[in-house]
Short mmCIF file of C-alpha atoms in Angstrom, two decimals:
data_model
loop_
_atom_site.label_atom_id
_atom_site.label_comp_id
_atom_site.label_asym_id
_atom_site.label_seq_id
_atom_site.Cartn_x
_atom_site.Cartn_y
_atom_site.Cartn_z
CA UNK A 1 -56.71 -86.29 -15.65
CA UNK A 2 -57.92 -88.69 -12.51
CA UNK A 3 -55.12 -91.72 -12.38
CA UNK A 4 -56.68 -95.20 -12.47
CA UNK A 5 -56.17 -98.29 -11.23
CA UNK A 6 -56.00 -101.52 -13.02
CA UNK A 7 -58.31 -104.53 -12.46
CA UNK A 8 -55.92 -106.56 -10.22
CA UNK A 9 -54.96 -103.16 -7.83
CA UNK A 10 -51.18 -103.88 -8.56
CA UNK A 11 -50.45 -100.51 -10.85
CA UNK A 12 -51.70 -97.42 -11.06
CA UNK A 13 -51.02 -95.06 -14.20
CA UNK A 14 -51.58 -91.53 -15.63
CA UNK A 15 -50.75 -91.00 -19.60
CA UNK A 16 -47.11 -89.96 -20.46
CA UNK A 17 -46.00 -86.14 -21.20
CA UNK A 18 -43.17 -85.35 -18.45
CA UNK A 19 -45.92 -83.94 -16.01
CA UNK A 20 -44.36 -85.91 -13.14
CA UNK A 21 -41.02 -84.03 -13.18
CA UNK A 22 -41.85 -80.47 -11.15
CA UNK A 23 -39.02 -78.51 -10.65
CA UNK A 24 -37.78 -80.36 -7.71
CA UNK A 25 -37.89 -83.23 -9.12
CA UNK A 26 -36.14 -82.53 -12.38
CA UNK A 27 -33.69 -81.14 -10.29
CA UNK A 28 -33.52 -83.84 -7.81
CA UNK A 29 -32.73 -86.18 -10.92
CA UNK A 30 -30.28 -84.36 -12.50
CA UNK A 31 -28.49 -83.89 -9.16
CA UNK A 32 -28.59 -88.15 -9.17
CA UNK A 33 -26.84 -88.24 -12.32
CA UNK A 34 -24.22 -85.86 -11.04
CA UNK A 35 -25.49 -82.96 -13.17
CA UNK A 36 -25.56 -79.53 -11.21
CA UNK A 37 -28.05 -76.94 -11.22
CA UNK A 38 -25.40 -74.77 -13.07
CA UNK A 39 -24.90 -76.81 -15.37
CA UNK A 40 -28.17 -77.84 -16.59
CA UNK A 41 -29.02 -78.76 -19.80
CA UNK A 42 -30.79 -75.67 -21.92
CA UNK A 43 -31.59 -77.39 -25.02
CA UNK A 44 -32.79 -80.64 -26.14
CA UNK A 45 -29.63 -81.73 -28.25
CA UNK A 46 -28.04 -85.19 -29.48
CA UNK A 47 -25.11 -84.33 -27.43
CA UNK A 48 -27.31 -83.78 -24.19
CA UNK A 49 -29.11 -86.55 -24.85
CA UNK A 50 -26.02 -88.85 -25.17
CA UNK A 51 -24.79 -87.50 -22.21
CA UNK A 52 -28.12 -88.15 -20.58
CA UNK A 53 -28.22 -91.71 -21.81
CA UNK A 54 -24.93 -92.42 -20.54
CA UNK A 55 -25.17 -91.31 -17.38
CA UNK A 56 -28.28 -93.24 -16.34
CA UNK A 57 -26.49 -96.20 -17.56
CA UNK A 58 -23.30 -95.59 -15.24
CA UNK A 59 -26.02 -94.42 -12.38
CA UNK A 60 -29.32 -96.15 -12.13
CA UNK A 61 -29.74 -99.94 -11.82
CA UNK A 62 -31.06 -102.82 -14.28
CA UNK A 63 -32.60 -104.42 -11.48
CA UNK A 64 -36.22 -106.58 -10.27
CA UNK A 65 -35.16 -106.41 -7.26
CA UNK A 66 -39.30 -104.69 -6.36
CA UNK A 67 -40.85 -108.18 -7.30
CA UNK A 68 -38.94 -110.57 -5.20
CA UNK A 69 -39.23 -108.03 -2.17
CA UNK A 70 -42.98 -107.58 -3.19
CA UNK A 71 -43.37 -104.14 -3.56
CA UNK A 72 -45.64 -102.93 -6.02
CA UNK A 73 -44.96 -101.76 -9.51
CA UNK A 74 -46.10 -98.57 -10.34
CA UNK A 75 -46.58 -97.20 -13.55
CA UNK A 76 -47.04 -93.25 -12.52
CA UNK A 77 -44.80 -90.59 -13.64
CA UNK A 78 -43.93 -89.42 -10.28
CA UNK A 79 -43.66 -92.33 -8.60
CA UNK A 80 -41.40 -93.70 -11.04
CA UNK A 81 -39.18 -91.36 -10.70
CA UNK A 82 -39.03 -91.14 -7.16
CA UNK A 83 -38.36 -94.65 -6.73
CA UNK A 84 -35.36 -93.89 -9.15
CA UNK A 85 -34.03 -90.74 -7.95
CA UNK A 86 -35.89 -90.29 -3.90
CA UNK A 87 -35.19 -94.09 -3.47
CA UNK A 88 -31.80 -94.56 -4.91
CA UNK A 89 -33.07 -97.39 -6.64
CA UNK A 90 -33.23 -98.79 -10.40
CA UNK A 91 -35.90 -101.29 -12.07
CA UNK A 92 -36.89 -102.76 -15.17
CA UNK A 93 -37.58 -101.42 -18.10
CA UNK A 94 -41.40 -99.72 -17.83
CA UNK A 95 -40.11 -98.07 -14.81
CA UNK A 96 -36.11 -97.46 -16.04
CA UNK A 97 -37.39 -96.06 -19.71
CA UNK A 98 -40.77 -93.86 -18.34
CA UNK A 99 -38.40 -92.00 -15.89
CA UNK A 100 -35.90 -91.49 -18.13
CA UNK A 101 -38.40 -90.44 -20.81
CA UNK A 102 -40.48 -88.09 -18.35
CA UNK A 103 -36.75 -86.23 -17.30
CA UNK A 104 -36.07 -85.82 -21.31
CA UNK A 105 -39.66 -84.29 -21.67
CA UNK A 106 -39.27 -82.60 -19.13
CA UNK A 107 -36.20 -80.71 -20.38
CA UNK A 108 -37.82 -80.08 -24.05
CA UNK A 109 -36.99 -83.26 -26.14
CA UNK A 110 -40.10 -84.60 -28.16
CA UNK A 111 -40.58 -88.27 -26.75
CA UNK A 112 -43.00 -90.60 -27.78
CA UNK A 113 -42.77 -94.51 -25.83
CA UNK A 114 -42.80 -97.39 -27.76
CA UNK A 115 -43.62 -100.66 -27.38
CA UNK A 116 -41.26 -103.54 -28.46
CA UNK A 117 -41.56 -107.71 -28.10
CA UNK A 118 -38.25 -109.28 -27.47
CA UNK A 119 -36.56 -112.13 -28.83
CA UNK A 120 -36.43 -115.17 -27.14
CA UNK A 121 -35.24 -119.00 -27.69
CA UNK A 122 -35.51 -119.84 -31.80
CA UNK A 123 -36.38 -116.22 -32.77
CA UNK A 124 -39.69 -116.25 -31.30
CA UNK A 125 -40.71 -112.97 -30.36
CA UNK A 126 -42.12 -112.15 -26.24
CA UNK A 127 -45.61 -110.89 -25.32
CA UNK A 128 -47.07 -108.02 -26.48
CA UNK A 129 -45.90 -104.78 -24.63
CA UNK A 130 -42.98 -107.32 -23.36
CA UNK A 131 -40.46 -104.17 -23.76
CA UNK A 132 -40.69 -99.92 -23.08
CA UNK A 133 -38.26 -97.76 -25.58
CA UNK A 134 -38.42 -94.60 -26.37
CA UNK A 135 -38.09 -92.66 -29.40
CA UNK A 136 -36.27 -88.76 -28.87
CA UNK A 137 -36.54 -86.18 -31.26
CA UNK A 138 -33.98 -83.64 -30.78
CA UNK A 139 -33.45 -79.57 -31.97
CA UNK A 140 -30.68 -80.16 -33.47
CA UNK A 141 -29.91 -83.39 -34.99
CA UNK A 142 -32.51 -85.67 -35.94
CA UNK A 143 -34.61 -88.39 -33.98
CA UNK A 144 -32.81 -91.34 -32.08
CA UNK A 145 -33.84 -94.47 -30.00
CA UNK A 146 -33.17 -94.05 -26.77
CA UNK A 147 -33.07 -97.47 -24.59
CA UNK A 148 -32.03 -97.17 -20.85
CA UNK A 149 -33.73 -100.51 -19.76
CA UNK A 150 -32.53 -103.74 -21.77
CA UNK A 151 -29.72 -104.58 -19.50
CA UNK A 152 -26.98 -104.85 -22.26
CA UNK A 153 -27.53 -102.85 -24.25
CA UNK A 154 -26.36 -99.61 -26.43
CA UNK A 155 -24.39 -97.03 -24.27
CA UNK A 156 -25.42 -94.39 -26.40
CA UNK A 157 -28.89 -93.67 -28.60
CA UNK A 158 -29.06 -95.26 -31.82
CA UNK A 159 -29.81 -93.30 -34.82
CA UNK A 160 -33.25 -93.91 -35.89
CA UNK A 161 -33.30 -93.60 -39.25
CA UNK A 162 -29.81 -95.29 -40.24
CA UNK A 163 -29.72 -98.54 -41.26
CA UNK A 164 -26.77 -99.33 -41.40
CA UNK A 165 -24.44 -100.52 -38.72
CA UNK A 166 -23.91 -98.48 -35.65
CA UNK A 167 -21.02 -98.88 -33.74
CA UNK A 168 -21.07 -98.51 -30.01
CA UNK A 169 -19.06 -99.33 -26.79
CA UNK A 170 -21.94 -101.95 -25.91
CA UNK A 171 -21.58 -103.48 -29.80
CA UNK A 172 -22.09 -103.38 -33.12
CA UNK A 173 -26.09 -102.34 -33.80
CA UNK A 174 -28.65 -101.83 -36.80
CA UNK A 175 -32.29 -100.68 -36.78
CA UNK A 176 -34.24 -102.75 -39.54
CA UNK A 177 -36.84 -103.01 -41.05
CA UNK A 178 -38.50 -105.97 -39.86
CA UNK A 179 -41.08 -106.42 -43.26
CA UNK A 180 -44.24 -106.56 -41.36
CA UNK A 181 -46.91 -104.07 -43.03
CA UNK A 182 -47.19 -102.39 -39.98
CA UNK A 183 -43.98 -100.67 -40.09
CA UNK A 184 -42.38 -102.56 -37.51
CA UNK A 185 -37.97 -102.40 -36.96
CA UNK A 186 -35.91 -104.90 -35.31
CA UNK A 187 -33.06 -103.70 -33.41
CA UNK A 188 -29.68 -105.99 -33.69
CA UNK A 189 -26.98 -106.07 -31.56
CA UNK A 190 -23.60 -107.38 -32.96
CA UNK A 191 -26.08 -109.50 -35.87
CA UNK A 192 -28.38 -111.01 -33.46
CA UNK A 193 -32.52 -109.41 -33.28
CA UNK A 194 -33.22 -108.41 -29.26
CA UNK A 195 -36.23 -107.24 -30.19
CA UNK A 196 -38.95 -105.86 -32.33
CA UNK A 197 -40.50 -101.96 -31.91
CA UNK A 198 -43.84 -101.11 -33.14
CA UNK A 199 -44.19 -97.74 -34.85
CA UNK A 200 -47.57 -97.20 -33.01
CA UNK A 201 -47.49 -94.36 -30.07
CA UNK A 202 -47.87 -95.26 -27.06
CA UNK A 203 -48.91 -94.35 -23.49
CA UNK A 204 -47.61 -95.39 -19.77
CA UNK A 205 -51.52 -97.14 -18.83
CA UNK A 206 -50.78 -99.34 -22.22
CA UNK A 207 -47.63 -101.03 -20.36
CA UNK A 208 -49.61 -102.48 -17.46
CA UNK A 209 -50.68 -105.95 -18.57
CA UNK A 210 -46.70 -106.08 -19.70
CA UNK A 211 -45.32 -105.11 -15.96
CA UNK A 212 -48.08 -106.93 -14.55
CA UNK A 213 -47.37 -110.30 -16.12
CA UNK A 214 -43.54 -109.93 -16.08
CA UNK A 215 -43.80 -109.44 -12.12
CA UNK A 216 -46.11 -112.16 -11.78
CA UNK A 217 -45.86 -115.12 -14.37
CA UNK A 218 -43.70 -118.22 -12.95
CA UNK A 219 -42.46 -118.12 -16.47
CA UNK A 220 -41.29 -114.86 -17.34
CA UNK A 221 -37.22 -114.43 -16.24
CA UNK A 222 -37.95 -111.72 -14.07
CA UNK A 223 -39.57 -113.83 -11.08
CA UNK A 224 -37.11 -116.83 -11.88
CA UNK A 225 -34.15 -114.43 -11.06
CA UNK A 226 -32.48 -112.17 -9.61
CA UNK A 227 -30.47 -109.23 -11.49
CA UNK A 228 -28.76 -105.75 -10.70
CA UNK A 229 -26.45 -104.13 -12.89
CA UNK A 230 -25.00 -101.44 -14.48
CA UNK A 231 -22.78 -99.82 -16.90
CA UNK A 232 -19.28 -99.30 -15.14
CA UNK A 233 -17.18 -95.65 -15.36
CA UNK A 234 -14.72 -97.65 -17.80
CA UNK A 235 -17.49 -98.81 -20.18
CA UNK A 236 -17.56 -102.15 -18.41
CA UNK A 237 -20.54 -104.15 -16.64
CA UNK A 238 -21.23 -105.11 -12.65
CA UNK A 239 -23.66 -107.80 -11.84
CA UNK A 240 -25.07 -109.06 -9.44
CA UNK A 241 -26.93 -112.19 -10.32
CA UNK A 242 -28.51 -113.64 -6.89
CA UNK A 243 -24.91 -114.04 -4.94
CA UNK A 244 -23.31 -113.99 -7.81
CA UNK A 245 -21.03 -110.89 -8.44
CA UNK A 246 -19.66 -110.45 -11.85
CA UNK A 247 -17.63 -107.61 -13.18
CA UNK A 248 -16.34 -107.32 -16.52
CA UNK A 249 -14.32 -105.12 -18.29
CA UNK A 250 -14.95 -102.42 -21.26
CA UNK A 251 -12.47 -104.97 -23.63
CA UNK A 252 -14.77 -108.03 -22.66
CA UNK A 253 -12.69 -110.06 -19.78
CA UNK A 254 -14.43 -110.78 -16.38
CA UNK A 255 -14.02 -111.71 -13.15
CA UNK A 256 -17.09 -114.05 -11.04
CA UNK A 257 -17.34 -114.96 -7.55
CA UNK A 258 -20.29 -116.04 -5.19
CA UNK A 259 -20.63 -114.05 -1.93
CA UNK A 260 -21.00 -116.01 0.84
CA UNK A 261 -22.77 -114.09 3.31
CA UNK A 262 -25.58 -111.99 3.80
CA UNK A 263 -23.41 -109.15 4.78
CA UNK A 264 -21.86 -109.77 1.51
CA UNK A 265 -24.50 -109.36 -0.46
CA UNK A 266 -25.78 -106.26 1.23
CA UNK A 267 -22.64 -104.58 1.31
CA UNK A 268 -22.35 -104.80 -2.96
CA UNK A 269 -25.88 -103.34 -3.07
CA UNK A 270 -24.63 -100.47 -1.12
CA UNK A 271 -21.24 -99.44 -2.59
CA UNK A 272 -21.82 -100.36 -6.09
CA UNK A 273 -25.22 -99.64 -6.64
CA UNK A 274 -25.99 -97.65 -4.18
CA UNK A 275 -29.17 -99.36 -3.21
CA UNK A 276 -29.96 -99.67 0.56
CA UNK A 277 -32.34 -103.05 1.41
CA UNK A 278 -33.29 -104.44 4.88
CA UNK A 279 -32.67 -107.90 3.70
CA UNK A 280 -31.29 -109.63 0.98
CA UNK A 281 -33.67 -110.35 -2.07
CA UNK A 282 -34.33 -113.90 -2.72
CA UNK A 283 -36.20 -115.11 -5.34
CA UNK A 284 -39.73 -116.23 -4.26
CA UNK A 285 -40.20 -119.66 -3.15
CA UNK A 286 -43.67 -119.82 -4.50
CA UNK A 287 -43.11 -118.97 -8.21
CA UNK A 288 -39.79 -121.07 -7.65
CA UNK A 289 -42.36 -124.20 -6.51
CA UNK A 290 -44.75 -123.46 -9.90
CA UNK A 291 -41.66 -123.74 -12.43
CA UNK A 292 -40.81 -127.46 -11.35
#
């Protein structure tokens, strides 16, 4: 099938399936994940997909770094994963969740994206298509969300069909039933809703008008800030927030402090996220000008 481009030229897309990992690139982003070509996965099981899961945590940014450097956003298998994996880089959660979900197809697991609207201020749920997860049916043990791109979030999938609580190094989680007719679930972290998944199938070309408005609107919290971070090798959390640097630990203490220069900044990229930039992000002084 012919890609296509959206109205506004910003994204183009092709529909989801794991096409976009060939075999260089499936090795390629195994390799980035520190997985070697001897041991590669061979079947599509819970434990490789917690593995998986945890490892793209610990390795590949939370980051919008793309729309304050004004690069585009593109919602194509391939080029979602080489921005990941080619450009050492992370993203958000359309580009963080299709990679991830394009490498698990890619290595057998039966994946099917979902769309999810997130909770904001007084319970009020986000746009549509606000949020990409993904849903993983594996050979040996059942079907499990799998989330890579909320920030903080689970370290490991969730079971999809328990509803009961699910204990994890990132907190204390339940899938609901959210009592819409639709068959909707709300997933809770440590008793509070984050957001609210649709049962409906989706594909990549349905997440556009999502990506689109959350790299463009003055008020979504994606072009009124900057963010990078990632689970740490203890189970802890590095941020970067702007020039703010924030580390904390895997039992919940934390350590802040603002980076004065350039240099600074640039360096922390580098040797804890291992993301090379020419210059350091800043958030856009025109959206920043619409929000007063």
């Amino acid at each position: 099938m012919n890609a296509t481009r959206n109205a506004d030229s910003r994204s183009v897309v092709r529909p989801f399936g794991g096409g976009g990992i060939d075999g260089r690139r499936l090795a390629a982003y195994l390799g980035h994940l520190g997985i070697e070509p001897a041991d590669r996965p061979t079947a599509a099981t819970a434990g490789v997909l917690r593995e998986l899961h945890l490892r793209h945590l610990r390795t590949v940014p939370f980051e919008n770094l793309s729309v304050h450097l004004g690069e585009e956003i593109v919602l194509e298998e391939e080029r979602l994963v080489d921005k990941l994996v080619e450009g050492r880089r992370g993203g958000f959660c359309y580009e963080l969740n299709g990679a991830f979900g394009a490498l698990l197809a890619a290595l057998g697991f039966e994946v099917t994206l979902l769309a999810a609207r997130v909770f904001g201020e007084e319970g009020r749920l986000g746009i549509p298509y606000d949020h990409m997860a993904l849903r993983v049916g594996t050979v040996d043990d059942g079907v499990w969300l799998a989330d890579v791109g909320f920030g903080a979030h689970s370290h490991w999938p969730l079971r999809w069909e328990d509803r009961g609580e699910q204990r994890d190094p990132g907190g204390v989680f339940r899938i609901v039933d959210a009592g819409t007719d639709t068959g909707d679930l709300d997933v809770v972290r440590d008793g509070v809703p984050e957001y609210r998944l649709e049962a409906r199938p989706r594909e990549l070309r349905d997440f556009v008008a999502g990506a689109w408005w959350h790299s463009t609107s003055p008020t979504s919290h994606f072009t009124r800030s900057l963010v990078c971070s990632r689970v740490t090798e203890d189970g802890g959390r590095i941020t970067l927030s702007g020039r703010r640097l924030k580390v904390t630990a895997s039992e919940g203490g934390s350590e802040e402090r603002e980076l004065a220069t350039d240099e600074e900044v640039l360096e922390v990229y580098r040797e804890r996220f291992g993301i090379e930039v020419a210059r350091v992000p800043e958030v856009r002084a025109g959206d920043a000008g619409r929000r007063e």
